[in-house]
XYZ file of C-alpha atoms in Angstrom:
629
model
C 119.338 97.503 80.142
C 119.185 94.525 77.606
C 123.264 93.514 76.676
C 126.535 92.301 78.075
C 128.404 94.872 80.175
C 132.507 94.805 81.050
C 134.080 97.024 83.583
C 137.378 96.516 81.964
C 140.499 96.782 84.035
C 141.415 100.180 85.776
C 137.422 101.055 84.709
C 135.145 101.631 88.346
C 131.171 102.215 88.606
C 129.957 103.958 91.172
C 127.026 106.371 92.474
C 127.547 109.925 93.654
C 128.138 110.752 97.643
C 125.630 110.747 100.189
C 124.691 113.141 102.951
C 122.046 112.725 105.369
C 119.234 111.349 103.344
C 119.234 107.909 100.773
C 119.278 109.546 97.455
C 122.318 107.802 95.786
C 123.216 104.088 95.145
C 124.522 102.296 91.917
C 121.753 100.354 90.789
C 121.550 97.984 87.416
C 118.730 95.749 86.423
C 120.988 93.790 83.106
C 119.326 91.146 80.893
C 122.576 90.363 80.719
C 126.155 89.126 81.675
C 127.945 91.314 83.542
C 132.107 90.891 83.564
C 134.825 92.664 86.085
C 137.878 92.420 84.656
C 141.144 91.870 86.805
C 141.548 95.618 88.075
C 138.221 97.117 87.735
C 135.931 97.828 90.112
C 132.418 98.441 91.312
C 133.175 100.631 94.174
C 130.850 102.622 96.331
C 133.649 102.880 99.404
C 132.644 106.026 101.915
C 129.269 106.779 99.563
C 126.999 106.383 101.792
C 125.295 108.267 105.054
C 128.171 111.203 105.554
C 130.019 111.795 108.801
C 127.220 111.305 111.895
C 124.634 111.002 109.708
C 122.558 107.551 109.172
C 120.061 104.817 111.333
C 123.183 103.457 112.752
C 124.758 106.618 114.574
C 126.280 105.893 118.409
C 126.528 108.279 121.221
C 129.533 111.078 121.509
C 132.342 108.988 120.183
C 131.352 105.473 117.659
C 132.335 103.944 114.669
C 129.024 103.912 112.523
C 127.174 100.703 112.612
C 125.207 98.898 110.285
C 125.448 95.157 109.294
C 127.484 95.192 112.701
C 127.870 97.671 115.612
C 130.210 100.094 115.167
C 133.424 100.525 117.470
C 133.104 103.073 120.703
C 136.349 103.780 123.081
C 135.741 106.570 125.106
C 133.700 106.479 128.538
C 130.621 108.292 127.802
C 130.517 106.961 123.921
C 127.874 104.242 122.768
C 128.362 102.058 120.068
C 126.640 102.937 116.631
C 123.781 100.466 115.990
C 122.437 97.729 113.572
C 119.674 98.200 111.224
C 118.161 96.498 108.226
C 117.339 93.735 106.363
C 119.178 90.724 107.117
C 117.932 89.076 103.498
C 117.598 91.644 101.382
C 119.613 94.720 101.803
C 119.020 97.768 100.145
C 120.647 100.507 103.030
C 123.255 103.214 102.721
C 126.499 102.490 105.393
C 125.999 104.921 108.416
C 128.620 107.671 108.648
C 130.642 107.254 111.812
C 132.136 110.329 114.202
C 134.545 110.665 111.680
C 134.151 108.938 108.237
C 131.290 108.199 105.945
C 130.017 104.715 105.445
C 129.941 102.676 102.392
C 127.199 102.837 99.754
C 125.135 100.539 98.408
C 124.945 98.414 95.316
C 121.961 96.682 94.377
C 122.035 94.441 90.834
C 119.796 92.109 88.948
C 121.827 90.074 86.360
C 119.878 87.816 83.853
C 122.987 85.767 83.057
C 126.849 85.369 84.599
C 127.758 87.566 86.782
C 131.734 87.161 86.643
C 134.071 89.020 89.264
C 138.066 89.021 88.843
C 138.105 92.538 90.152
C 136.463 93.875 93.326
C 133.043 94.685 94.059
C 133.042 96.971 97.070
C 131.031 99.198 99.531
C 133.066 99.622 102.370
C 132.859 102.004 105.326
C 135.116 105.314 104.829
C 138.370 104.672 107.265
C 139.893 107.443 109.659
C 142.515 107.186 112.449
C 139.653 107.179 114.946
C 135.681 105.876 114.063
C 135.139 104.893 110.669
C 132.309 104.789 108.700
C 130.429 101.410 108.502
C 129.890 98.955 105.419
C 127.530 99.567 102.833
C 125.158 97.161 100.860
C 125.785 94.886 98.221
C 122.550 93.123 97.027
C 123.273 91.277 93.958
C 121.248 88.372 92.024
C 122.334 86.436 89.057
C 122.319 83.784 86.710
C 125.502 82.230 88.665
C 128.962 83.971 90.005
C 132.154 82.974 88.812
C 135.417 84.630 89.333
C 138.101 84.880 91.670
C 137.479 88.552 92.969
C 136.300 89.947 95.967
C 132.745 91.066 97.650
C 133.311 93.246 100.439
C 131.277 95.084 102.367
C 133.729 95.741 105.176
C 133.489 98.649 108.145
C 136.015 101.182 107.731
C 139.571 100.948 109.030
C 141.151 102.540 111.708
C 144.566 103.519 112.751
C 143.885 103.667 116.355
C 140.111 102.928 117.374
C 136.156 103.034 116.992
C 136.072 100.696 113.659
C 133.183 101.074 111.666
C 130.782 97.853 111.884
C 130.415 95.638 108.837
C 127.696 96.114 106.266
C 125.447 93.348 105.060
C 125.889 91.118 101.698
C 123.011 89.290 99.656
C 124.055 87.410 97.091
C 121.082 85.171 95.165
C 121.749 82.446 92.462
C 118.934 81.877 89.935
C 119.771 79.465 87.404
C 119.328 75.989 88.520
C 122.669 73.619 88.921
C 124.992 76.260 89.987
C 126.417 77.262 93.713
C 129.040 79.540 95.253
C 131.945 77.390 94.677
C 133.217 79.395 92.017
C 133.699 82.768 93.574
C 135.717 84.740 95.183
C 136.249 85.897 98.961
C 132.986 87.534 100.236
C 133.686 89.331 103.469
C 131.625 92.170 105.729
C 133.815 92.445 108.712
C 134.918 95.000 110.946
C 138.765 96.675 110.835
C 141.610 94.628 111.481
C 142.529 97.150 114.230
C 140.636 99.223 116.688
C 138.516 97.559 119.466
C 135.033 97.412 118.932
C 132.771 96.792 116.765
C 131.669 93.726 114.715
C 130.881 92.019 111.736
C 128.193 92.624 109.650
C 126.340 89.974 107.881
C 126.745 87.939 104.745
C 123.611 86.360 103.235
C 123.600 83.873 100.535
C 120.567 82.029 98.524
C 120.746 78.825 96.084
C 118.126 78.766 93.435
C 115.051 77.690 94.005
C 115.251 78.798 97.739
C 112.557 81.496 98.593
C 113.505 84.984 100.369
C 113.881 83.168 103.780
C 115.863 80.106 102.860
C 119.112 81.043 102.407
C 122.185 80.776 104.489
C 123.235 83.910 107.065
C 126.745 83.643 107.721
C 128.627 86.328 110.380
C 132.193 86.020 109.842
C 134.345 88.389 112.003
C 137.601 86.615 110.296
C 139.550 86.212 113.650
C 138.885 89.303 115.452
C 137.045 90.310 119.061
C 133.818 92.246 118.309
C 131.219 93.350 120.372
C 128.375 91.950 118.817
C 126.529 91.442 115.877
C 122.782 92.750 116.721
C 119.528 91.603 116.331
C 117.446 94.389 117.541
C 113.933 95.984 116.688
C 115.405 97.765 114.102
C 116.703 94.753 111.952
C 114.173 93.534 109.549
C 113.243 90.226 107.937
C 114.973 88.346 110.599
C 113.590 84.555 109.620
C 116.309 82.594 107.772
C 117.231 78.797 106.449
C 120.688 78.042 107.953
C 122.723 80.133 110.286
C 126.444 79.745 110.499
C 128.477 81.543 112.868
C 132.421 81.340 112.643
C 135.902 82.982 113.002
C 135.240 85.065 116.626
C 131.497 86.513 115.328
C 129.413 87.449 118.213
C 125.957 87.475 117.297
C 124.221 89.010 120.082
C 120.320 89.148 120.369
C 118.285 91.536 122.013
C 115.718 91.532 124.518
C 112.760 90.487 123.011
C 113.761 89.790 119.900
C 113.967 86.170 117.853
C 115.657 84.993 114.914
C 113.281 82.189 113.520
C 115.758 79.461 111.390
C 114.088 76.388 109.141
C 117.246 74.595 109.083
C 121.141 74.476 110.324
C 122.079 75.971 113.112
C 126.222 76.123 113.413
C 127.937 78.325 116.319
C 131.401 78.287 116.282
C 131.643 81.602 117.587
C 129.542 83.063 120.201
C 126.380 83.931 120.958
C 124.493 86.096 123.427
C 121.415 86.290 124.108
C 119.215 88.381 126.457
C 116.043 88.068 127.936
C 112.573 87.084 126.289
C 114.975 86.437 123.063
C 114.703 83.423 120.995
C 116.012 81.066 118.484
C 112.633 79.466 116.621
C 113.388 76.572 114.732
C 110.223 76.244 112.343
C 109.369 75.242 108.950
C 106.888 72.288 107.249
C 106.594 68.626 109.049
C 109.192 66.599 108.094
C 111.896 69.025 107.227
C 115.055 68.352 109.512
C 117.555 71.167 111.444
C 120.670 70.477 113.040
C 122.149 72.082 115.806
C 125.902 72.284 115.970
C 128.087 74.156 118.088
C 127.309 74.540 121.839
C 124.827 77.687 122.629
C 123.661 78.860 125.730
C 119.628 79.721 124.671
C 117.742 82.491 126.198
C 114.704 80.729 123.959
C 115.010 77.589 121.772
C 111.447 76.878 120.559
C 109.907 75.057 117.891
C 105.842 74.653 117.505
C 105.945 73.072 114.228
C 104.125 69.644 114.127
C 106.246 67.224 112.378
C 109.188 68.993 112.723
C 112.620 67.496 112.974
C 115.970 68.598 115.187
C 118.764 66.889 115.557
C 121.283 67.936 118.109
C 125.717 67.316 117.759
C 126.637 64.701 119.232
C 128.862 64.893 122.445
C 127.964 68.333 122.635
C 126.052 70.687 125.562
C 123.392 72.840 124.557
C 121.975 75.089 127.746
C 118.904 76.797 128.739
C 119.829 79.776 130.492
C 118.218 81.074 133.786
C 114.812 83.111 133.174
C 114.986 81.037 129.518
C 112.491 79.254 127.697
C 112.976 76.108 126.326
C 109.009 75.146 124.595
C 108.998 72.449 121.929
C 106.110 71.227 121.359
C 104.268 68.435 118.635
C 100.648 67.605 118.323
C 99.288 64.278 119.101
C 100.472 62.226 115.874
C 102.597 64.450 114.441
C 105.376 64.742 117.461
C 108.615 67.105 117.470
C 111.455 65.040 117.062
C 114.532 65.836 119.038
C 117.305 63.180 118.234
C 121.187 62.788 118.677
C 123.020 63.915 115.143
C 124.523 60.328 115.600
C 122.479 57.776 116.918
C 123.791 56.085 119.864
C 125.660 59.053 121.041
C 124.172 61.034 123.489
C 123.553 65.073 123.190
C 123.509 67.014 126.516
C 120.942 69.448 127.938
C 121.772 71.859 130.158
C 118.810 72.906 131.840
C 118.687 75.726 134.429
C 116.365 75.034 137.582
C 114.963 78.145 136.838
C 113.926 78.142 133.259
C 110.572 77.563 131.833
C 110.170 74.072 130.108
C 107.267 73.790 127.885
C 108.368 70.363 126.287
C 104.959 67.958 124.635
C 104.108 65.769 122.166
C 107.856 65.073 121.332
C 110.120 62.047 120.489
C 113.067 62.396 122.484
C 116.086 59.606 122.208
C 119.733 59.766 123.305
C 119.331 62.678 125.586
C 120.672 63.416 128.930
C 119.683 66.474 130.769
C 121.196 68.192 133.948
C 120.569 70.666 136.109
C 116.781 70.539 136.120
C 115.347 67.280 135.388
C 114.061 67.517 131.652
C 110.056 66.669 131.884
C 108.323 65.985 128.574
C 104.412 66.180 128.678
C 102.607 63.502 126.828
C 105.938 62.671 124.221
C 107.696 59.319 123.509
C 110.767 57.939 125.273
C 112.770 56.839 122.276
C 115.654 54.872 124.472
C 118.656 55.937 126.401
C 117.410 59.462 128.145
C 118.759 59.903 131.385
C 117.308 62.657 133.739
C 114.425 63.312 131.719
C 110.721 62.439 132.897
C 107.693 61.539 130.419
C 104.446 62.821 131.714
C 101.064 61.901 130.412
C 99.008 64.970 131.015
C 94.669 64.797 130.920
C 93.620 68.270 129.161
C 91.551 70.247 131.641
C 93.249 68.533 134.705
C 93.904 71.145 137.580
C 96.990 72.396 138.292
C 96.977 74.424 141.827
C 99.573 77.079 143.050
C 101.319 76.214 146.515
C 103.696 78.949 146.177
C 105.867 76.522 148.308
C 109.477 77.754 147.458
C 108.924 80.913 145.759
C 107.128 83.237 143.148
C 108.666 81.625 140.359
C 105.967 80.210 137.984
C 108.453 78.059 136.360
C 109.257 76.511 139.391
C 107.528 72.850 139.414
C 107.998 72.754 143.655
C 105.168 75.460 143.404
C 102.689 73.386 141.930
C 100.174 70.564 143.109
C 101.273 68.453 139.809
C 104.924 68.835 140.415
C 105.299 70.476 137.459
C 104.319 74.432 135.915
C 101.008 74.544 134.328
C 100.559 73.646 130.250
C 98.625 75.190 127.596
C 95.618 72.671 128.557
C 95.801 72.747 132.552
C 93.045 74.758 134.429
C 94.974 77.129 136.926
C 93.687 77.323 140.515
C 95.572 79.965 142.513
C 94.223 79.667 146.283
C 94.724 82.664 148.995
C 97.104 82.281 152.230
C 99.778 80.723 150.316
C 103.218 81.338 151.369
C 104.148 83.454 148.002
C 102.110 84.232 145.126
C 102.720 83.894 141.648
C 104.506 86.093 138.820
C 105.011 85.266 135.446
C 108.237 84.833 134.965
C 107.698 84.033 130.461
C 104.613 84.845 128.577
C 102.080 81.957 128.995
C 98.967 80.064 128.052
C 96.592 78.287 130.455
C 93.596 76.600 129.740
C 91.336 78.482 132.453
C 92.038 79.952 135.838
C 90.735 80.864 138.964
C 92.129 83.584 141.300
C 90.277 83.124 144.887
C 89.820 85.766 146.747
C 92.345 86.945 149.119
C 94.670 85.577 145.958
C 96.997 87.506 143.818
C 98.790 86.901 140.475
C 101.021 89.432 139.101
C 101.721 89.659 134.945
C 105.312 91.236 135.530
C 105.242 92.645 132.028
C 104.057 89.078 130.478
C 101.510 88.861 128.082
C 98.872 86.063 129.489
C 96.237 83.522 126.790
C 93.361 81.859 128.818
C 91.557 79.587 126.505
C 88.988 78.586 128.731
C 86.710 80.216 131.449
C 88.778 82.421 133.730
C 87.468 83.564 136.933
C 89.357 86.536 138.939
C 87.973 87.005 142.681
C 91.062 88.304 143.612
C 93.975 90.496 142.297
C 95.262 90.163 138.827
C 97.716 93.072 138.859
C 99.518 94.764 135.302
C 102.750 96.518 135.678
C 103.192 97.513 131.931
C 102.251 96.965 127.818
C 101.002 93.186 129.311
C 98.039 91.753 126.571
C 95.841 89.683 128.205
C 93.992 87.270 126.167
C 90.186 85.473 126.824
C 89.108 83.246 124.256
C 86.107 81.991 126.359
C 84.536 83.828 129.598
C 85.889 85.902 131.969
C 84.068 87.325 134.631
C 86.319 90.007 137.284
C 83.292 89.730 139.518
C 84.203 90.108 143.350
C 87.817 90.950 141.989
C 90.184 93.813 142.003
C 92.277 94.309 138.360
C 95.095 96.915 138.262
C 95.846 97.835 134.355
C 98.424 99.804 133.861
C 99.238 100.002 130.259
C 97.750 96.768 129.243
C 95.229 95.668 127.012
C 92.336 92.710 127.755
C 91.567 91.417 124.457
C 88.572 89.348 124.089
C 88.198 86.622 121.511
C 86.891 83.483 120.192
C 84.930 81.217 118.713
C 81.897 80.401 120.574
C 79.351 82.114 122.044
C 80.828 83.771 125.601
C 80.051 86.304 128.861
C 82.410 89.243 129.701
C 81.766 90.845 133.400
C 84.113 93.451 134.001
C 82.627 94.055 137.096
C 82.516 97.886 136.982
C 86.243 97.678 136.787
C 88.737 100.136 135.296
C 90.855 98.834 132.500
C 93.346 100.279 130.210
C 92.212 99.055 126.399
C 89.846 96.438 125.739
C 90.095 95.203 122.368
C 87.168 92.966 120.637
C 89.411 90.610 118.093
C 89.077 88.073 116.173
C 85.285 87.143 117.502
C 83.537 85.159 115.372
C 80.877 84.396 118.122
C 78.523 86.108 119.929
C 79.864 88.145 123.242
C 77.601 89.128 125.584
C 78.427 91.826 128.220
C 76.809 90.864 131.744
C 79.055 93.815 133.591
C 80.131 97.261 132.763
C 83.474 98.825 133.160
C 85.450 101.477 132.554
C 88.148 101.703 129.568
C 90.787 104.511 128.342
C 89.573 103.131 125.046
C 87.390 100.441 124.029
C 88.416 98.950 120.248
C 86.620 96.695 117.899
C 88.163 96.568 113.941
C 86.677 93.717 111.923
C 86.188 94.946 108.314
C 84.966 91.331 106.497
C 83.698 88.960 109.375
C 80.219 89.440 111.625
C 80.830 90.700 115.273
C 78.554 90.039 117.403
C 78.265 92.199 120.932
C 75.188 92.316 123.144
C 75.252 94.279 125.970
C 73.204 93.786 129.511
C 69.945 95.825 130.479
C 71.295 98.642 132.365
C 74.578 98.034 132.119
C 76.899 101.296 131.527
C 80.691 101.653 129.687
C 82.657 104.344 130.132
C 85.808 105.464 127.570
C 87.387 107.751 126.548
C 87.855 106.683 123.326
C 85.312 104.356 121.262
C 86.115 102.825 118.099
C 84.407 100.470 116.508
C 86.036 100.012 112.394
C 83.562 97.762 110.755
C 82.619 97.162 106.548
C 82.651 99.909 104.590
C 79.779 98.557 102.461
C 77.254 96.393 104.864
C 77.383 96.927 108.747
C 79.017 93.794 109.967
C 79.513 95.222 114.199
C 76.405 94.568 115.911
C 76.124 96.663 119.263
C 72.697 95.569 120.636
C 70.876 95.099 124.067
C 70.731 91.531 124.927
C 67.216 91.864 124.629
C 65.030 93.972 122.859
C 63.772 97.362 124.325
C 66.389 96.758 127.459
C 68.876 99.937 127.070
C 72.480 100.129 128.078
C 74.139 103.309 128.347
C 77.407 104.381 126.738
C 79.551 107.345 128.332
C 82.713 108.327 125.371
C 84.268 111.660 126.635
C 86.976 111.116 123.683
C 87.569 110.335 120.661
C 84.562 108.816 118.908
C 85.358 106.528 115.409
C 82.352 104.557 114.167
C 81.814 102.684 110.673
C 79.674 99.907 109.514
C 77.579 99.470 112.860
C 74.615 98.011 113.697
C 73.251 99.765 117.204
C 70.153 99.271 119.256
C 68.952 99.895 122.384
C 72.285 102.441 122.995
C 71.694 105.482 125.727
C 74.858 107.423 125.069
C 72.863 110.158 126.513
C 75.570 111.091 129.100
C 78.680 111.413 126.771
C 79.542 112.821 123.765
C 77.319 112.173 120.888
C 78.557 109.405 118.379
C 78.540 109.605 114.861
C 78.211 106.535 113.114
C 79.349 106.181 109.102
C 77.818 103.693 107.325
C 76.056 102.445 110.023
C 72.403 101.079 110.843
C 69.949 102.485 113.213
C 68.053 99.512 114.779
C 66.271 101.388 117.103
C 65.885 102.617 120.666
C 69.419 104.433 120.527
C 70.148 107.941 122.047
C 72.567 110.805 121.132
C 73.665 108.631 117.645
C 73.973 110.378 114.798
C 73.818 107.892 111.558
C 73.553 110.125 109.172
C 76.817 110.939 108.840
């Protein structure tokens, strides 16, 4: 729509009711000034997902969630859930137990976008379990005016408040801010217990998708939790500011990844395997303010720059991970927010610490001694202990005071194991290891007699591995080989996992005859030979532009069930060839059987199913293939 648009006052725009499926929300593109006039309104209150209906539905009883958890009272009743884009929301408000939730309006204004009257998608209220906010997604020129944005959970007489919806607001026009607008709120009811905030999300010009500002403000009242969980989207941010009794709460495997300030006034919970990344380009600065208790704090960005408050505590919770680490040259630099003035680090004996190639200055850790692997003492640290580590130095399990990897008593080096140690894990120890984080290791040997258990964590080896004992799987664990591996003389129990196999140089895989759950061929740029067979539920190679390379022992046979090799459409680029010429190996697939863009020789698939092979190249030598189809 090319012109100037009023909503004069007493005038509304809106969008027609929802029910159970997204169909309606008011939606404008303007080339364009758009003006609400004192009175009018854009108002999609109780238009969105009807009564139980939406992503963000609880159990029995709830307030429907969105932005924010909705409110549950009775025993029995669960809490409706969060869902959606954090940055750019485009989501109908979830319908609590017994009120819809708000709508959603989504505008793109060319020019001024100015608000005396109230732009609105708030939850539908009820005496007990609202409805949740809506969305309001709006971009303009600039916003001026003194009226409201609200994108509020319904209200409540008695309890079960709906959960706040989520606000983006984006600036375009170069020299202007939010300074000039009005009050911008997605909270939950003033009454009812329950419930939280949803989330507000604003963006100066210039700043990309990512680098705005995400601000949960519960203004002043107890919530349960603001949730980042695996059904919240686009969850990497600029700043983050949390005020006025907002809970943000953070899943179990989830992370929020932020590229500048950090500000917790509020609370914050965090479970385990969760995360706060701090990332972005080298040189770029964040700030941490507030005191947090981390399940994760992690940065990996070379160059990078964090700067903590001063006087202040920031902890590393038990089971946590606290891994910040530089490259040589280009060090991560962790420095008071006021030089002179020390910051405090609250380390728990039983975290992992993963700290190298950092500049540290004015810190002063407790509980667990801070230990910093090859990284500059910068002046006035106290507890903390600067390491200078030799890549490929050995790093052998004593399993002295526990299974804890973390634990630096278990270790020869007095310290758990970095990306570049070589892992020895000898039998008769007093306890053997279990991950307690996922990890990288830079080659390991399990003697026999030894044991090392995943516990559910995903494991990188990025040099030779050797496993002549037990390396045991409990669940989805990915297990990752960049060099060789050989499971020779060992025992390997799967599970659900997968053992993927990549890398850049030319390596030997012996399985051993070994069952495994998946193997996966990724990211192999070199040659892989196969000295061992073994047995797979399915055994995976998809490469559709680079050459893969796989030879394959004389003799040697794989079993799978399912065999799936995804290569070019237009030249074979998956080579599946004896390691010499004329020497067969024999392939047994019982399942399913997905070939493209192969080049095979010197395959005896004789005792399975036959394979068909699209695309694919006949080299010769190769038994029960079909290539012509």
């Amino acid at each position: 729509m090319t012109n100037d648009l009023t909503v004069a006052s007493g005038g509304l725009l809106t969008h027609s009711s929802n029910t159970v499926v997204e169909l309606n929300k008011q939606k404008l593109n303007l080339s364009g000034s758009l003006t609400i006039e004192s009175e009018g309104k854009i108002d999609v209150t109780g238009k969105g997902h009807s009564v139980r209906q939406g992503p963000g539905i609880g159990v029995q009883y709830y307030g429907g969630g969105y932005g924010g958890r909705g409110g549950a009272i009775h025993a029995g009743s669960e809490e409706g859930i969060c869902y959606g884009s954090l940055v750019d929301p485009q989501h109908l408000g979830t319908g609590g137990y017994s009120a819809p939730g708000g709508g959603a309006i989504i505008l793109e204004i060319s020019g001024t976008f100015q608000n005396n009257g109230v732009v609105c998608a708030d939850g539908g209220s009820a005496v007990n379990y609202a409805g949740s906010g809506g969305s309001i997604n709006i971009r303009a020129g600039k916003f001026i005016g003194t009226g409201d944005f609200s994108a509020n959970g319904g209200k409540v007489t008695n309890g079960g408040p709906g959960g706040g919806g989520r606000i983006a607001l984006t600036i375009m026009d170069n020299g202007n801010d939010f300074s000039n607008i009005g009050p911008v709120f997605a909270k939950r009811s003033e009454v009812g217990s329950g419930g939280s905030a949803g989330t507000i999300y604003l963006r100066l010009p210039g700043q990309n998708i990512n680098e705005g500002k995400l601000i949960i403000d519960n203004n002043g009242k107890e919530g349960s939790g603001t949730t980042i969980n695996e059904f919240v989207t686009d969850t990497s941010v600029g700043d983050v500011e949390l005020i006025n009794s907002a809970c943000l709460f953070l899943e179990e495997d989830q992370v929020l990844e932020v590229s500048g300030i950090w500000s917790n006034s509020a609370s914050f919970i965090a479970e385990p395997n969760s995360a706060i990344i701090f990332n972005n380009n080298r040189g770029t600065d964040s700030i941490i303010y507030g005191s947090t208790s981390f399940m994760g704090l992690i940065c990996t960005n070379a160059g990078k720059n964090i700067y903590f408050e001063a006087n202040l505590i920031q902890t590393i919770k038990e089971y946590g991970r606290l891994i910040l680490n530089g490259t040589p040259g280009e060090p991560v630099t962790l420095y008071s927010s006021r030089e002179h003035t020390a910051w405090a680090l609250a380390i728990d004996p039983l975290a992992e610490q993963a700290v190298s190639h950092c500049r540290i200055q004015d810190s002063i850790a407790s509980d667990a001694e801070g230990t910093a692997i090859n990284s500059e003492d910068k002046g006035r640290n106290v507890n903390w202990r600067f390491l200078t580590v030799i890549p490929g130095e050995t790093n052998t399990w004593t399993g002295a005071v526990s299974s804890f990897w973390s634990d630096r008593d278990n270790w020869s080096l007095d310290r758990a194991p970095n990306e570049d140690n070589f892992v020895l894990i000898p039998s008769g120890c007093p306890h053997n290891p279990e991950l307690d984080a996922p990890r990288s290791i830079g080659g390991i040997l399990i003697e026999q007699g030894a044991d090392l258990a995943l516990n559910s964590h995903n494991l990188i080896v990025t040099r030779d591995a050797s496993i002549r004992g037990l390396l045991k799987a409990d669940n989805f664990e990915t297990i990752t080989f960049t060099t060789n591996a050989c499971f020779a003389g060992g025992t390997f129990i799967p599970a659900l996992s997968t053992i993927k196999l990549s890398g850049t140089q030319d390596r030997e895989f012996n399985g051993a005859d070994l069952t495994f759950y998946k193997l996966e061929i990724e990211d192999s740029t070199a040659p892989l030979l196969f000295t061992g067979g073994f047995t797979a539920t399915e055994f995976r190679c998809t490469e559709e532009v680079e050459n893969v390379a796989m030879y394959f022992g004389a003799g040697i046979t794989i079993y799978t069930r399912d065999f799936i090799m995804l290569g070019s459409d237009t030249m074979p680029n998956i080579s599946l060839h004896g390691k010499e010429s004329g020497s067969n190996w024999n392939l047994v697939a019982t399942g399913l059987r997905w070939v493209r863009g192969a080049n095979v020789r010197d395959s005896n698939a004789s005792d399975g199913m036959s394979i068909l092979a699209a695309l694919s190249t006949d080299s010769g030598n190769s038994r029960r293939w079909n290539f012509d189809s």
